[in-house]
PDB file of C-alpha atoms in Angstrom:
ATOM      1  CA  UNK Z   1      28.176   9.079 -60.371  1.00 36.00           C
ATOM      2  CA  UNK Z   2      30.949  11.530 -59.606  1.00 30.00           C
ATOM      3  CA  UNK Z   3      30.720  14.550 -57.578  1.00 30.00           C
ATOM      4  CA  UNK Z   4      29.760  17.616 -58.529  1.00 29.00           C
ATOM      5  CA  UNK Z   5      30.121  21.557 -57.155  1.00 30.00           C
ATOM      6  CA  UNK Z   6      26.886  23.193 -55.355  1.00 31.00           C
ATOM      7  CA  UNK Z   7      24.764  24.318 -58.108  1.00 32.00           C
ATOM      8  CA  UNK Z   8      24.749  27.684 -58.791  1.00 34.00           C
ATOM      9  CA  UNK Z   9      21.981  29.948 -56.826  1.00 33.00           C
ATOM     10  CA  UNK Z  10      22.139  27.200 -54.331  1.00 30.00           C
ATOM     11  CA  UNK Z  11      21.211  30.031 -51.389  1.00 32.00           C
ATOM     12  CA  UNK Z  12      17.590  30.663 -53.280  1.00 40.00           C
ATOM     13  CA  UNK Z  13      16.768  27.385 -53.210  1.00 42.00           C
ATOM     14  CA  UNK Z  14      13.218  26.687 -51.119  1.00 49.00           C
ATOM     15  CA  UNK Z  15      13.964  23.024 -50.425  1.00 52.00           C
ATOM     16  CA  UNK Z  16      15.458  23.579 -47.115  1.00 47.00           C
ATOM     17  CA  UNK Z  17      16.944  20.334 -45.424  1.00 65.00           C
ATOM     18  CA  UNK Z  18      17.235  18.720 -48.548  1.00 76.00           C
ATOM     19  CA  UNK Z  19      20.544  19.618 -49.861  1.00 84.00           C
ATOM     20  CA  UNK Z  20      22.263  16.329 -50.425  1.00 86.00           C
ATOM     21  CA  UNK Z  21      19.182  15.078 -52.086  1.00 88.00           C
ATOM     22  CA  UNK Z  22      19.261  18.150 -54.960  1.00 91.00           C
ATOM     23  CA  UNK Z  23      22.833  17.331 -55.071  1.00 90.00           C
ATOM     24  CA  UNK Z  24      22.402  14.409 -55.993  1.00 90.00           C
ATOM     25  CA  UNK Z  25      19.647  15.162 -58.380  1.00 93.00           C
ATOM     26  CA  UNK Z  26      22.079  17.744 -59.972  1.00 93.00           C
ATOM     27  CA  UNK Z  27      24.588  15.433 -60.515  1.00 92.00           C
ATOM     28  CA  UNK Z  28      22.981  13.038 -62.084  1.00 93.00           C
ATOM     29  CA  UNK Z  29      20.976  15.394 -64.680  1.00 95.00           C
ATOM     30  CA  UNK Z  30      24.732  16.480 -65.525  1.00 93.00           C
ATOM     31  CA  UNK Z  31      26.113  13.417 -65.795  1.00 92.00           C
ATOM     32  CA  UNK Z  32      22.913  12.673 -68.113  1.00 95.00           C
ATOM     33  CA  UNK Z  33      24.126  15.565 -70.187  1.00 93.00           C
ATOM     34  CA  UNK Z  34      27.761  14.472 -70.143  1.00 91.00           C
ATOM     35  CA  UNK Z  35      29.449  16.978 -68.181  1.00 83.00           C
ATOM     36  CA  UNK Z  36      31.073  16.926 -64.673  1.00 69.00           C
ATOM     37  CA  UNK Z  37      33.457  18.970 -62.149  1.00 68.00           C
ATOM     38  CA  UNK Z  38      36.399  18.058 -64.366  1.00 70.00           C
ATOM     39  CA  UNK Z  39      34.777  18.808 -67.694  1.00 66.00           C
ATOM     40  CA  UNK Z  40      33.037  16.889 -70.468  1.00 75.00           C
ATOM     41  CA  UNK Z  41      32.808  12.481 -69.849  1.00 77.00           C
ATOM     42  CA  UNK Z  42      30.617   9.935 -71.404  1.00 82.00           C
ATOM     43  CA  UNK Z  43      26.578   9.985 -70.289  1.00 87.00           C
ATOM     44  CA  UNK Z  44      25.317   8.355 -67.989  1.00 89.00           C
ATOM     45  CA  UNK Z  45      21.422   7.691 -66.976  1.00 92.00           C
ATOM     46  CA  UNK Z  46      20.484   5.998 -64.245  1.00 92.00           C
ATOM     47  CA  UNK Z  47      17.094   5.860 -61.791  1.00 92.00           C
ATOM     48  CA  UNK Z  48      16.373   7.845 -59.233  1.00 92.00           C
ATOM     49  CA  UNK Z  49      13.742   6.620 -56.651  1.00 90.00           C
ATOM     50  CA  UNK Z  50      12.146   8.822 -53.391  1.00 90.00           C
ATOM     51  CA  UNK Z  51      10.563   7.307 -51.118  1.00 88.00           C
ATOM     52  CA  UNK Z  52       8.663   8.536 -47.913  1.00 87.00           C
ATOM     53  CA  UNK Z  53       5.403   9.720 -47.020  1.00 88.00           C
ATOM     54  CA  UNK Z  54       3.129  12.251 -47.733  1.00 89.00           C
ATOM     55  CA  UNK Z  55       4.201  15.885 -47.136  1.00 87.00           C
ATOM     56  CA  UNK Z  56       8.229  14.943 -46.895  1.00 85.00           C
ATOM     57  CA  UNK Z  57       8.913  17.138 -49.948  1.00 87.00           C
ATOM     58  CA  UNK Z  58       9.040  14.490 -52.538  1.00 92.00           C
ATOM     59  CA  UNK Z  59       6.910  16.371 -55.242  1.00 93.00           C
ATOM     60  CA  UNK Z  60       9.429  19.981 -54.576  1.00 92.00           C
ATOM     61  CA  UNK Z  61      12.125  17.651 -55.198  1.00 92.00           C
ATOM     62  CA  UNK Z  62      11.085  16.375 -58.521  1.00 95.00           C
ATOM     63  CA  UNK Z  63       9.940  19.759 -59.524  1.00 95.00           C
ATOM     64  CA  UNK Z  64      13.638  20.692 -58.773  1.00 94.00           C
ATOM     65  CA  UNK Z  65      14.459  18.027 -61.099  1.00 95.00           C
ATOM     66  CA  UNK Z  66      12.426  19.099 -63.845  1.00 96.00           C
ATOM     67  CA  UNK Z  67      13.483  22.675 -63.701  1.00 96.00           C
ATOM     68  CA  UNK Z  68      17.410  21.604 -63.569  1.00 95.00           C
ATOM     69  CA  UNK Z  69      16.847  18.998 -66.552  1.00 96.00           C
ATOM     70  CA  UNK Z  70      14.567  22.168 -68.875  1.00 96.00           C
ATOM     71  CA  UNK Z  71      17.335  24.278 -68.040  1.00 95.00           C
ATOM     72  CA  UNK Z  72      20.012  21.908 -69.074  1.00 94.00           C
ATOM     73  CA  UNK Z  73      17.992  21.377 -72.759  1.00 95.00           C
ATOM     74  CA  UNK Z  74      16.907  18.404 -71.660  1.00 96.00           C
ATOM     75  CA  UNK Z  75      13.710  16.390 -73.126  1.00 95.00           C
ATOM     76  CA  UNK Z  76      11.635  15.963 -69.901  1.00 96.00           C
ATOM     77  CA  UNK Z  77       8.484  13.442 -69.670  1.00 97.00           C
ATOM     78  CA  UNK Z  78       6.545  13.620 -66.912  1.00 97.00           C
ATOM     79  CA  UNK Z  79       3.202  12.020 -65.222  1.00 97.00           C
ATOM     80  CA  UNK Z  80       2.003  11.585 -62.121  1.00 97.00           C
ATOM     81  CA  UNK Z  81      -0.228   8.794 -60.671  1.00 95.00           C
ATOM     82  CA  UNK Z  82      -3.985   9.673 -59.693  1.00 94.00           C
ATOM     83  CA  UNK Z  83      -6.061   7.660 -57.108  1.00 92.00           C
ATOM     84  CA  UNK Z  84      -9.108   7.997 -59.194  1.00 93.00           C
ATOM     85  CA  UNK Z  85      -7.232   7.268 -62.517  1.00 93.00           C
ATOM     86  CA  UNK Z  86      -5.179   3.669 -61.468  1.00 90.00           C
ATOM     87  CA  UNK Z  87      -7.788   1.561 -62.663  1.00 91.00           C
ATOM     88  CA  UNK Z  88      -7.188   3.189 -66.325  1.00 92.00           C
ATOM     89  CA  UNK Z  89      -4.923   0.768 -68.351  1.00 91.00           C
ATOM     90  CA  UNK Z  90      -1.410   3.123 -69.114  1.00 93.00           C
ATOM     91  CA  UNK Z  91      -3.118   6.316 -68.059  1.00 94.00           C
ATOM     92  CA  UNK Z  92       0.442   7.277 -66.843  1.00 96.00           C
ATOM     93  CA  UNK Z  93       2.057   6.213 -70.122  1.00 95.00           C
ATOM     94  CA  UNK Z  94      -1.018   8.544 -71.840  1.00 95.00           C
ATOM     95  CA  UNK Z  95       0.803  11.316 -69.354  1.00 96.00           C
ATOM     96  CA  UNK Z  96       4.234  10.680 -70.302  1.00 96.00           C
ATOM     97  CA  UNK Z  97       3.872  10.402 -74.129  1.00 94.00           C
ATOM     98  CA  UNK Z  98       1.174  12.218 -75.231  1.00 94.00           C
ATOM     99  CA  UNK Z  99       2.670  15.923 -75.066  1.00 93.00           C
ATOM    100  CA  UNK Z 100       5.732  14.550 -77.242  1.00 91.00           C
ATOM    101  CA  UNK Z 101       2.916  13.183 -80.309  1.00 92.00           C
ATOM    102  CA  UNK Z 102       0.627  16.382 -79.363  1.00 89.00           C
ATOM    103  CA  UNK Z 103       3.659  18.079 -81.094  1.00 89.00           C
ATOM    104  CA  UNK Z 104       3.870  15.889 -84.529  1.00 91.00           C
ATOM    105  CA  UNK Z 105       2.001  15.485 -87.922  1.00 92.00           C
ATOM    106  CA  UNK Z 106      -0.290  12.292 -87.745  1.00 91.00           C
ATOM    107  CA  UNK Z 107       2.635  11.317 -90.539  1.00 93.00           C
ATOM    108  CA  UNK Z 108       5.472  11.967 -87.540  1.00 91.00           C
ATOM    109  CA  UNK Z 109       3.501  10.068 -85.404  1.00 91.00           C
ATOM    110  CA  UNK Z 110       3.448   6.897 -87.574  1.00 92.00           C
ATOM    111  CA  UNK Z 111       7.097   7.443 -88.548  1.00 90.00           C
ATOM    112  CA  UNK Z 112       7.994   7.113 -84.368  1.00 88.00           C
ATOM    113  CA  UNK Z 113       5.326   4.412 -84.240  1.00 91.00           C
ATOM    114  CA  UNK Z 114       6.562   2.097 -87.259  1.00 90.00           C
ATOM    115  CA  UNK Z 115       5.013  -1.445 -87.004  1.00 91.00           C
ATOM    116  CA  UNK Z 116       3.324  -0.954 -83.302  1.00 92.00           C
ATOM    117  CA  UNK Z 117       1.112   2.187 -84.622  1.00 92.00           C
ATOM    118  CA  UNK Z 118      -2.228   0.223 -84.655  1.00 91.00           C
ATOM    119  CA  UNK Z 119      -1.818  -1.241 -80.919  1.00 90.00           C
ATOM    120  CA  UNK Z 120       0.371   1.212 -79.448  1.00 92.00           C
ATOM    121  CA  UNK Z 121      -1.390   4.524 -80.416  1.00 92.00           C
ATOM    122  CA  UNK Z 122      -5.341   3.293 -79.052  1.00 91.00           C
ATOM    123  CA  UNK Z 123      -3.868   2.520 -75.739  1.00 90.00           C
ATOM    124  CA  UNK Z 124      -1.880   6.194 -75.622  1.00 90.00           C
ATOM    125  CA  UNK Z 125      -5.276   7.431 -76.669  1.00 89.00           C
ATOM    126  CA  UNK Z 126      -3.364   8.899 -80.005  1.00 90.00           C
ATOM    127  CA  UNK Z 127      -6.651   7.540 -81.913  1.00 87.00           C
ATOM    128  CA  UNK Z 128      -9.820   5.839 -81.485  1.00 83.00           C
ATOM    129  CA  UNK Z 129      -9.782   2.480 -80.413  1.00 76.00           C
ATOM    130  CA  UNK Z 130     -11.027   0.130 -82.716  1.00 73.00           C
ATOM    131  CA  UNK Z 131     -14.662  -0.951 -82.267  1.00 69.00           C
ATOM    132  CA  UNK Z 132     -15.600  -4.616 -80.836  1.00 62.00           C
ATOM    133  CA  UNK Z 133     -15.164  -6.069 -77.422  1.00 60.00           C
ATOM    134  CA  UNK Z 134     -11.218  -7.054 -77.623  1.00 63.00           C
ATOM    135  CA  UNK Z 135      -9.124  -5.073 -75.319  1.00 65.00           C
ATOM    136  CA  UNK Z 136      -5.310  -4.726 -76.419  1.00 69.00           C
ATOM    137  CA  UNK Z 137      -2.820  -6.893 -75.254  1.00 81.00           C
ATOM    138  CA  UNK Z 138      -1.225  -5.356 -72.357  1.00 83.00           C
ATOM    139  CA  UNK Z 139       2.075  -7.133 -73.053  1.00 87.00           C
ATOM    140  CA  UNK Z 140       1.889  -5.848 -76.476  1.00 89.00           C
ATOM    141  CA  UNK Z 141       1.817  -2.568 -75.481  1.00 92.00           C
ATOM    142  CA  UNK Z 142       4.270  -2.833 -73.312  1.00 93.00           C
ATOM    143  CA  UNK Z 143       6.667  -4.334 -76.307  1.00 94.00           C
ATOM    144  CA  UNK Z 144       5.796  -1.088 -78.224  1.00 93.00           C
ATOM    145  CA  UNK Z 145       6.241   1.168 -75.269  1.00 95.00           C
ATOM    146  CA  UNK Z 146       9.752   0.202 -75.534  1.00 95.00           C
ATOM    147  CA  UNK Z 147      10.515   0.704 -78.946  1.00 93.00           C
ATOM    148  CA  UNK Z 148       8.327   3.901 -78.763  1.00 92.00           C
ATOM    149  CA  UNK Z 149      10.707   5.132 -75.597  1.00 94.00           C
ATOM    150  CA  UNK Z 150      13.730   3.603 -77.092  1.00 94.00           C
ATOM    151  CA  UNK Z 151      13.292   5.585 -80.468  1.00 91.00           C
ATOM    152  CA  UNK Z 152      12.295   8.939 -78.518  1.00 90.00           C
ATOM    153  CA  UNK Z 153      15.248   8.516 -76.007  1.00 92.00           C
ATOM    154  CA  UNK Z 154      17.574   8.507 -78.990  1.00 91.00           C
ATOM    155  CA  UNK Z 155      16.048  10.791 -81.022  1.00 90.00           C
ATOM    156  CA  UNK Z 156      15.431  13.178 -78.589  1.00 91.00           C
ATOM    157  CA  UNK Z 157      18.142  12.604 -75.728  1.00 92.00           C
ATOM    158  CA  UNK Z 158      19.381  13.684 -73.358  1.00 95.00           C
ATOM    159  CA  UNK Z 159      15.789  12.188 -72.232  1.00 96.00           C
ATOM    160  CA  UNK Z 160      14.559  12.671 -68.213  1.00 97.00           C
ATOM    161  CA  UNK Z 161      11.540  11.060 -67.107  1.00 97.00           C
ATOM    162  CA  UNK Z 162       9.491  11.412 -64.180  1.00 97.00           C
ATOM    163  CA  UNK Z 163       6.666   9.979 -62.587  1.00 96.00           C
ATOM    164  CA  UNK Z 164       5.255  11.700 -58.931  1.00 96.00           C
ATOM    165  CA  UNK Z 165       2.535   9.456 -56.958  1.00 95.00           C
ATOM    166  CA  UNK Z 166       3.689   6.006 -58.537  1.00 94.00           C
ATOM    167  CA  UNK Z 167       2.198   4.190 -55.737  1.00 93.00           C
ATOM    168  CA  UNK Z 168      -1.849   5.693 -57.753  1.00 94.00           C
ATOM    169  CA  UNK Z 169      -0.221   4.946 -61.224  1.00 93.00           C
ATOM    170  CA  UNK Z 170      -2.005   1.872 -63.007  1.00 93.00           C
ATOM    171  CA  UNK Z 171      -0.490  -1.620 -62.914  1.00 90.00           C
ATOM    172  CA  UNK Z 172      -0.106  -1.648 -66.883  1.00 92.00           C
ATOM    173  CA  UNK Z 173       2.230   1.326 -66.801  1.00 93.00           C
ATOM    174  CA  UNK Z 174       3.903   0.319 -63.482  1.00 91.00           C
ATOM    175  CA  UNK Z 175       4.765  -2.824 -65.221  1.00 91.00           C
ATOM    176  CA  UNK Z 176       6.474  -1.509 -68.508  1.00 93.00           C
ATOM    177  CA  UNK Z 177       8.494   1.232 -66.284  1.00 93.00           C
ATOM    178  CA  UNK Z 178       9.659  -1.474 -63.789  1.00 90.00           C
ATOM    179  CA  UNK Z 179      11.114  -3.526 -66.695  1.00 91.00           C
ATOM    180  CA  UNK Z 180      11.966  -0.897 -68.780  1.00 94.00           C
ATOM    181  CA  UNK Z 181      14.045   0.845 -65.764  1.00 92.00           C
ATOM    182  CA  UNK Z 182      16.891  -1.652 -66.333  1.00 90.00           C
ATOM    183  CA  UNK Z 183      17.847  -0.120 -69.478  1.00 92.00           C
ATOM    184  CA  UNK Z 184      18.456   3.581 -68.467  1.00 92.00           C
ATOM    185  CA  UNK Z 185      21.751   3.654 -67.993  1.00 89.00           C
ATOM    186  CA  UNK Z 186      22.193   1.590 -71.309  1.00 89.00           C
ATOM    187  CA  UNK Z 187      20.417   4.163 -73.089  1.00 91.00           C
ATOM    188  CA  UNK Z 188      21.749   7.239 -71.255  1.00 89.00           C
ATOM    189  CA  UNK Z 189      17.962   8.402 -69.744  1.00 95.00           C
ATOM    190  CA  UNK Z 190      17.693   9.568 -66.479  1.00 96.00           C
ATOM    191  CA  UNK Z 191      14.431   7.795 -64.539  1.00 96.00           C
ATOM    192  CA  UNK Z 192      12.998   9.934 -61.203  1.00 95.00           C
ATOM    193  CA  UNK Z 193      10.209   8.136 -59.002  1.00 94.00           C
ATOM    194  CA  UNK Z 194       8.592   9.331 -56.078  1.00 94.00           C
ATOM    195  CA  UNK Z 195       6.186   7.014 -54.436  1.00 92.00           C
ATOM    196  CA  UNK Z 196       4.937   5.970 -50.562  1.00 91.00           C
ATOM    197  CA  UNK Z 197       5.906   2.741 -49.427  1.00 87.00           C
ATOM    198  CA  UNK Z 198       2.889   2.537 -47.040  1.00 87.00           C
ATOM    199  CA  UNK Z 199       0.489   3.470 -49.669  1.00 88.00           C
ATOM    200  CA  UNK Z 200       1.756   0.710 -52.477  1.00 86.00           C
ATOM    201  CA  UNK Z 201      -0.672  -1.506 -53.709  1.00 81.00           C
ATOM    202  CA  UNK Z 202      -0.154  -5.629 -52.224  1.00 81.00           C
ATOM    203  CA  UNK Z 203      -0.302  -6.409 -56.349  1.00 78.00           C
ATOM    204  CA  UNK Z 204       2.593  -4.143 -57.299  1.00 78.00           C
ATOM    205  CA  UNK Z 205       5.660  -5.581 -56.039  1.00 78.00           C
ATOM    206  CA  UNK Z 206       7.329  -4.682 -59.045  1.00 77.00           C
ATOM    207  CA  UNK Z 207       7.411  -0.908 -57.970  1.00 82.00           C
ATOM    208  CA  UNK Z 208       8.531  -1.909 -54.335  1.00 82.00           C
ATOM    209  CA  UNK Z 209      11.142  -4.042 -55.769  1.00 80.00           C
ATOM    210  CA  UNK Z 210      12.172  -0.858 -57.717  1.00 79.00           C
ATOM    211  CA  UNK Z 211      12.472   1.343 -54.892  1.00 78.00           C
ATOM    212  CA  UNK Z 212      14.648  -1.578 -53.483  1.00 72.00           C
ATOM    213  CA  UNK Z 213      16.906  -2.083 -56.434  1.00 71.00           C
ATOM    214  CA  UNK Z 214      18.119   1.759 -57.411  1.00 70.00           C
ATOM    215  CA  UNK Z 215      19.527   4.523 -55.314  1.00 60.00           C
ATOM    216  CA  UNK Z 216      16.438   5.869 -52.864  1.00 66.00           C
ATOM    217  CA  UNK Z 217      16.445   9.117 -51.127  1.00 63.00           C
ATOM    218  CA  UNK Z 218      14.585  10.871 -49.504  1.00 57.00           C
ATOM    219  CA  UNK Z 219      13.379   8.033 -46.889  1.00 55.00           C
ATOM    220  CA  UNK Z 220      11.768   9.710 -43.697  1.00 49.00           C
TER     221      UNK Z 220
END
């Protein structure tokens, strides 16, 4: 991603010590937005990972994040993993999507939805689940989950989503954002996740492969 000038009220900011990391956070919700220090280019997404333990600043940062990405007219998601919660199936993706349906008829919904609306919408918890023992299939969900992102990403873009705490998030929605991170830049959304290493689960290697794989920052 290409460089960009200090951000404007740069001197207010309370993250102190962490200038190259808002930089960078900056530049990349512009370049999401298609502008940079030499004027208008293509969009670009990408992901964003911060990694460190507790207390580092990782939460300020992606609140920094969230306020640049509002201010540039952005469509922020956000959710943030609980340690009572990660034993919910896609209580993060509940997080994330929710707000958007809150918004829409129950005709909207089903529009966005499309084939996936009876499986997709009882796991977001956007109605009832159906009565009987039989629990979704989790890779089913996660096949909706990406047409359901896909279709709000491009209906809604530019599209930022963050998730704080990903080392408490649930393994169902750890594994659809760990695939579906791949296609960010493809798709032009911009992925933030904060997380501690120490504190990740033995069964989720797919998240510590994804703090691997994409540009990490703050790592103290």
């Amino acid at each position: 991603m290409s460089d960009i000038t200090e951000p404007q009220g740069w001197a207010n900011q309370p993250l102190l010590e962490r200038e190259s990391e808002v930089l960078a956070i900056h530049r990349a919700v512009d370049e999401l937005c298609g502008t940079s220090r030499t004027g208008p280019t293509t969009r670009r997404g990408g992901v964003l990972t911060f990694a460190g333990a507790g207390g580092i600043g990782k939460t300020k940062l992606l609140g920094e994040a969230r306020r640049h990405a509002i201010e540039r007219s952005c469509t922020v998601l956000f959710a943030r993993g609980g340690e009572q919660e990660k034993q919910t199936p896609f209580h993060v993706m509940r997080q994330l999507i929710q707000p958007t349906f809150a918004a829409m008829s129950e005709d909207g919904r089903r529009d966005v939805l499309g084939n996936w609306y009876g499986i997709v919408a009882p796991a977001l918890g956007l109605t009832a689940a159906p009565k009987g023992p039989t629990a979704p299939d989790p890779q089913g969900v996660r096949d909706g989950l990406d047409w359901v992102v896909t279709h709000l990403t491009v209906r809604s873009a530019p599209v930022v989503l963050i998730v704080d705490d990903a080392h408490w998030a649930d393994a169902e929605s750890l594994a659809w954002l760990t695939a579906f991170a791949a296609r960010a830049e493809e798709l032009s959304m911009l992925i933030l996740v904060a997380c501690r290493p120490d504190e990740i689960p033995a069964d989720a290697g797919s998240l510590r492969a994804l703090i691997l794989t994409f540009i990490q920052l703050c790592c103290l």
